[in-house]
XYZ file of C-alpha atoms in Angstrom:
256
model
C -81.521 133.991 -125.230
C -79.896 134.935 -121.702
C -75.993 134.283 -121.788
C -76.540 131.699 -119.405
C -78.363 129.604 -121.642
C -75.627 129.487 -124.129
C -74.073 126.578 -122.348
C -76.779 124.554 -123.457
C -76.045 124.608 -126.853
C -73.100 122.119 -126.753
C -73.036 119.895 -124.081
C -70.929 117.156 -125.169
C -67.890 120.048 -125.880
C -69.099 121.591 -122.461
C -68.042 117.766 -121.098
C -65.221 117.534 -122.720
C -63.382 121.067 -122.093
C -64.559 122.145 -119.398
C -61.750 121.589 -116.610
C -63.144 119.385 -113.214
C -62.162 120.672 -109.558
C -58.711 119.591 -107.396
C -60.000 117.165 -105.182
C -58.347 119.353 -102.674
C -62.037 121.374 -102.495
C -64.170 118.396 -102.373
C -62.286 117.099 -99.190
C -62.292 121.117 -97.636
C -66.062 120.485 -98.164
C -66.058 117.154 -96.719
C -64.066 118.241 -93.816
C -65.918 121.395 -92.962
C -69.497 119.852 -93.483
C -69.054 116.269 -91.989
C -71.549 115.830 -95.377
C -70.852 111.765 -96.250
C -72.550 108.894 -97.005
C -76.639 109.661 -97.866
C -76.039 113.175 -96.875
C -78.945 115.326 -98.691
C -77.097 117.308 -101.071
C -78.370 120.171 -103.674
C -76.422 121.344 -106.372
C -76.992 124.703 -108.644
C -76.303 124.699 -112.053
C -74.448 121.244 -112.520
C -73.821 121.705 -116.428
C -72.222 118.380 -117.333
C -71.643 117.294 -113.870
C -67.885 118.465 -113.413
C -68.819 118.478 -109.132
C -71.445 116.295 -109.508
C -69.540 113.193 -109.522
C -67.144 113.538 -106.625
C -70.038 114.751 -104.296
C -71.943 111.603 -105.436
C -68.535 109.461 -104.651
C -68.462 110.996 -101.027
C -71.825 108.959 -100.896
C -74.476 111.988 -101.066
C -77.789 111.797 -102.666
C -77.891 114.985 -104.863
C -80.955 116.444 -106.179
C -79.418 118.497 -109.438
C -81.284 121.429 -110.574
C -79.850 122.231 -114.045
C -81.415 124.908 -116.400
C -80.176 123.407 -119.735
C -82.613 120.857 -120.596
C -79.914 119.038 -122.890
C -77.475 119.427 -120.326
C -79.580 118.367 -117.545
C -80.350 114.566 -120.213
C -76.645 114.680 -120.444
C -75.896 114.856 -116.719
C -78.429 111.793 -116.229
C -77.216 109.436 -118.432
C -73.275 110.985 -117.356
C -74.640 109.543 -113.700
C -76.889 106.897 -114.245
C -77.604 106.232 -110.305
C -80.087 106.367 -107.671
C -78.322 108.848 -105.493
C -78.515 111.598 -108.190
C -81.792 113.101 -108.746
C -81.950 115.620 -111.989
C -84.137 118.495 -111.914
C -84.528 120.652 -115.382
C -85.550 124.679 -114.525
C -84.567 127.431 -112.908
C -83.424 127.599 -109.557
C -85.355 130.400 -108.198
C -88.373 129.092 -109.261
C -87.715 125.457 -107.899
C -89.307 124.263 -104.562
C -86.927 121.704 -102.445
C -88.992 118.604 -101.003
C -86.673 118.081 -98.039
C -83.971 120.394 -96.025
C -80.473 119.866 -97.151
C -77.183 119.011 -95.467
C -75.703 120.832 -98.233
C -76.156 123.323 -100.878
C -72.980 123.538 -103.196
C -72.803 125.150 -106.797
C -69.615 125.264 -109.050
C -68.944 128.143 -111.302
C -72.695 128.349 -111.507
C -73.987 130.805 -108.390
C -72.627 133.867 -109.998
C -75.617 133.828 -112.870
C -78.170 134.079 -110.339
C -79.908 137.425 -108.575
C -78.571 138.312 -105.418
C -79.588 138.707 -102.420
C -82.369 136.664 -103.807
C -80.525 133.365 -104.046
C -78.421 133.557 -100.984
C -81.379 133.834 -99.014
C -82.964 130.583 -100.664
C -79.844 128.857 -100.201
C -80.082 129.635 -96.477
C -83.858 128.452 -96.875
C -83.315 125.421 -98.353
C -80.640 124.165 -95.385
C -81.930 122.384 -92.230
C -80.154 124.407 -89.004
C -76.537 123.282 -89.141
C -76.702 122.676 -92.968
C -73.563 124.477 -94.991
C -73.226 125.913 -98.135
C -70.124 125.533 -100.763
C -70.188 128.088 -103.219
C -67.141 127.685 -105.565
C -65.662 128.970 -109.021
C -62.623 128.810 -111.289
C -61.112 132.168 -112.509
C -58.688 131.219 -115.431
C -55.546 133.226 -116.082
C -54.198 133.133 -119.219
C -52.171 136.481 -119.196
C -49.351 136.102 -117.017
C -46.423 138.173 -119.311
C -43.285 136.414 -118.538
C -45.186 133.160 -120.043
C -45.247 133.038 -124.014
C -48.152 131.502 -124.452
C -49.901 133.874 -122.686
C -48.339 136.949 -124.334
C -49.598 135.294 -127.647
C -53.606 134.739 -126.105
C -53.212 138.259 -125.070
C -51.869 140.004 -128.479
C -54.938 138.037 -130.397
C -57.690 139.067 -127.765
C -56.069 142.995 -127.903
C -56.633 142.468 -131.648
C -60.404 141.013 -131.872
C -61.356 142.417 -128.138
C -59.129 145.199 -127.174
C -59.445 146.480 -123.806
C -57.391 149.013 -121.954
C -56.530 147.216 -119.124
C -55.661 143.582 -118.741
C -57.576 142.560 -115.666
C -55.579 141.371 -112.818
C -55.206 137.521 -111.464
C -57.794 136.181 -108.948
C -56.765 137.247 -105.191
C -57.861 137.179 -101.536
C -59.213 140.376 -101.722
C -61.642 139.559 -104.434
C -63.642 137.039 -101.947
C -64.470 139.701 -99.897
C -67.700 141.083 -101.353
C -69.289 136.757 -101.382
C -67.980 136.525 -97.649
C -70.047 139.729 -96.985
C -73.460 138.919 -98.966
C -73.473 135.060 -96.791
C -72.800 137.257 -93.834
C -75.504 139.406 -94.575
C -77.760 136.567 -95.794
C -77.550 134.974 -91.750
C -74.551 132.462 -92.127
C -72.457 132.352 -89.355
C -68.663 130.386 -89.626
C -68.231 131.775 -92.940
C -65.018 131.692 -94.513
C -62.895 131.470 -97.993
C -59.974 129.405 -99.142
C -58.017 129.925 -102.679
C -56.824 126.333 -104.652
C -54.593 127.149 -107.258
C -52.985 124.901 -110.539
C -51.599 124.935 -114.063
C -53.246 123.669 -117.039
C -51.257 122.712 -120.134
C -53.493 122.628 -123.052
C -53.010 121.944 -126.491
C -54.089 124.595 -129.328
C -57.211 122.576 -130.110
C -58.305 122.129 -126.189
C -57.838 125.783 -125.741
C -59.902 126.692 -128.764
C -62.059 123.762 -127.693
C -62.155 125.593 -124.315
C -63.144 128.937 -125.789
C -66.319 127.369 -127.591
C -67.437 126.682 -124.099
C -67.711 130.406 -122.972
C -70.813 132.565 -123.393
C -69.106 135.337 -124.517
C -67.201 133.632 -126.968
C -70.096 132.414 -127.775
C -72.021 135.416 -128.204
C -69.421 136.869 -130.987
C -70.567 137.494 -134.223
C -69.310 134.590 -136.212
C -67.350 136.161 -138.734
C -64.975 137.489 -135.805
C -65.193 134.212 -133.912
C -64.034 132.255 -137.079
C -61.188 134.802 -137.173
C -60.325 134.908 -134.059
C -60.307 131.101 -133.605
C -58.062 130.605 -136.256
C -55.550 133.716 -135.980
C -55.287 132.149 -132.184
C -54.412 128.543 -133.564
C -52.129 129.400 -135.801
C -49.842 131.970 -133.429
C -50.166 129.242 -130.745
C -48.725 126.524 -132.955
C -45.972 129.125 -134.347
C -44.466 128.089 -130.597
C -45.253 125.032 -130.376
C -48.969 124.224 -130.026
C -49.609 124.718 -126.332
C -50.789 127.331 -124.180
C -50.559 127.012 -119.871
C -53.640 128.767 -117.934
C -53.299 129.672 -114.291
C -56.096 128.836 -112.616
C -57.565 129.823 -109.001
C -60.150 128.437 -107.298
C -61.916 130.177 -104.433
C -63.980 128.049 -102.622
C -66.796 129.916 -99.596
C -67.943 127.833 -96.772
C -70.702 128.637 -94.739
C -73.598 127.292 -92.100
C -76.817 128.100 -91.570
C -77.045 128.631 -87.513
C -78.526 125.837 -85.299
C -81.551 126.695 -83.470
């Protein structure tokens, strides 16, 4: 089984855990595309529907294309509408029926082959159609926070690395603003969304269950791991605070 199909294992945790998007992206989408009421939207790799449900309260009829066939059930019964269209398979092997106004994906785009799927996204887009790609890079290992200087003493322990890697940044977009360049999009540009998230010890561990590489642990260390991280979190008091950024690409295909 690929990592990416790990999320299928557990879609109602997936649901509940997984965080949802400021609604500060959804109207930089709105604003940029001019995508509204019956605009044809496609989204890549909905999951539970986290973006699906603002996109279908903008008024857009979105044709989902979900790889997880319990996720893609879940996400259908989440939305039961007319507007939203659920597709279970694989992206790259799907065939769109109609040009798009929009193409959007949420913390989804990065599991697929590139160039490859920039070029379908660009495919799939009438002339002056746009594409949102977007993900959320948690940070839970800022130092001067304590709950974060717990997380990161129990992942040393049970996933040691040598370096902690640094917190999200403009210069990380660079490399996505250069493959939609080099795909044909013209007006491309990036924008950074940033919040706190105060969970409780069982969201967090929650949370965790929801990763593929947590996932992918042998059990015996994810048991342990789980549980040394509960108890050191409740030791000061039950809570842990993740930094989150959000770094949102815009782009449009050119007219012709």
């Amino acid at each position: 089984m690929e990592l990416r199909e790990i999320f299928n294992r557990d879609e109602a945790d997936y649901d509940r855990y997984r965080p949802g998007y400021p609604a500060e992206v959804f109207t930089a989408i709105r604003d940029y595309t001019g995508v509204g009421q019956d605009g044809v939207a496609v989204e890549i790799g909905p999951g539970t529907g986290q973006a699906t449900g603002p996109m279908l309260a903008m008024g857009c009829r979105v044709t989902a294309v979900e790889l997880g066939d319990r996720l893609a059930a879940f996400l259908g019964e989440k939305y039961p509408t007319d507007r939203l269209r659920v597709v279970q398979g694989d992206f790259m092997e799907w065939t769109a029926e109609e040009p798009a106004d929009l193409v959007y994906s949420a913390t989804a785009f990065h599991w697929l082959p590139a160039p490859e799927s920039y070029r379908k996204v660009f495919e799939i887009l009438r002339p002056g159609g746009a594409a949102a790609i977007f993900r959320n890079h948690p940070y839970p290992a800022r130092m001067e926070d304590e709950s974060n200087r717990v997380n990161e003493r129990v992942y040393q322990k049970y996933r040691p690395r040598d370096i902690c890697p640094p917190e999200f940044s403009a210069d990380d977009c660079r490399p996505m603003l250069e493959a939609l360049k080099a795909a044909g999009f013209q007006d491309v540009e990036a924008r950074l969304f940033h919040r706190v998230r105060q969970l409780t010890t069982q969201q967090y561990i929650g949370l965790l269950r929801t990763y593929s590489d947590h996932r992918a642990m042998p059990e015996e260390m994810r048991r342990a791991f789980e549980a040394e991280m509960a108890r050191e979190l409740d030791k000061i008091g039950g809570e842990i605070r993740i930094y989150d950024t959000i770094d949102l690409y815009l782009a449009r295909r050119p007219e012709l």
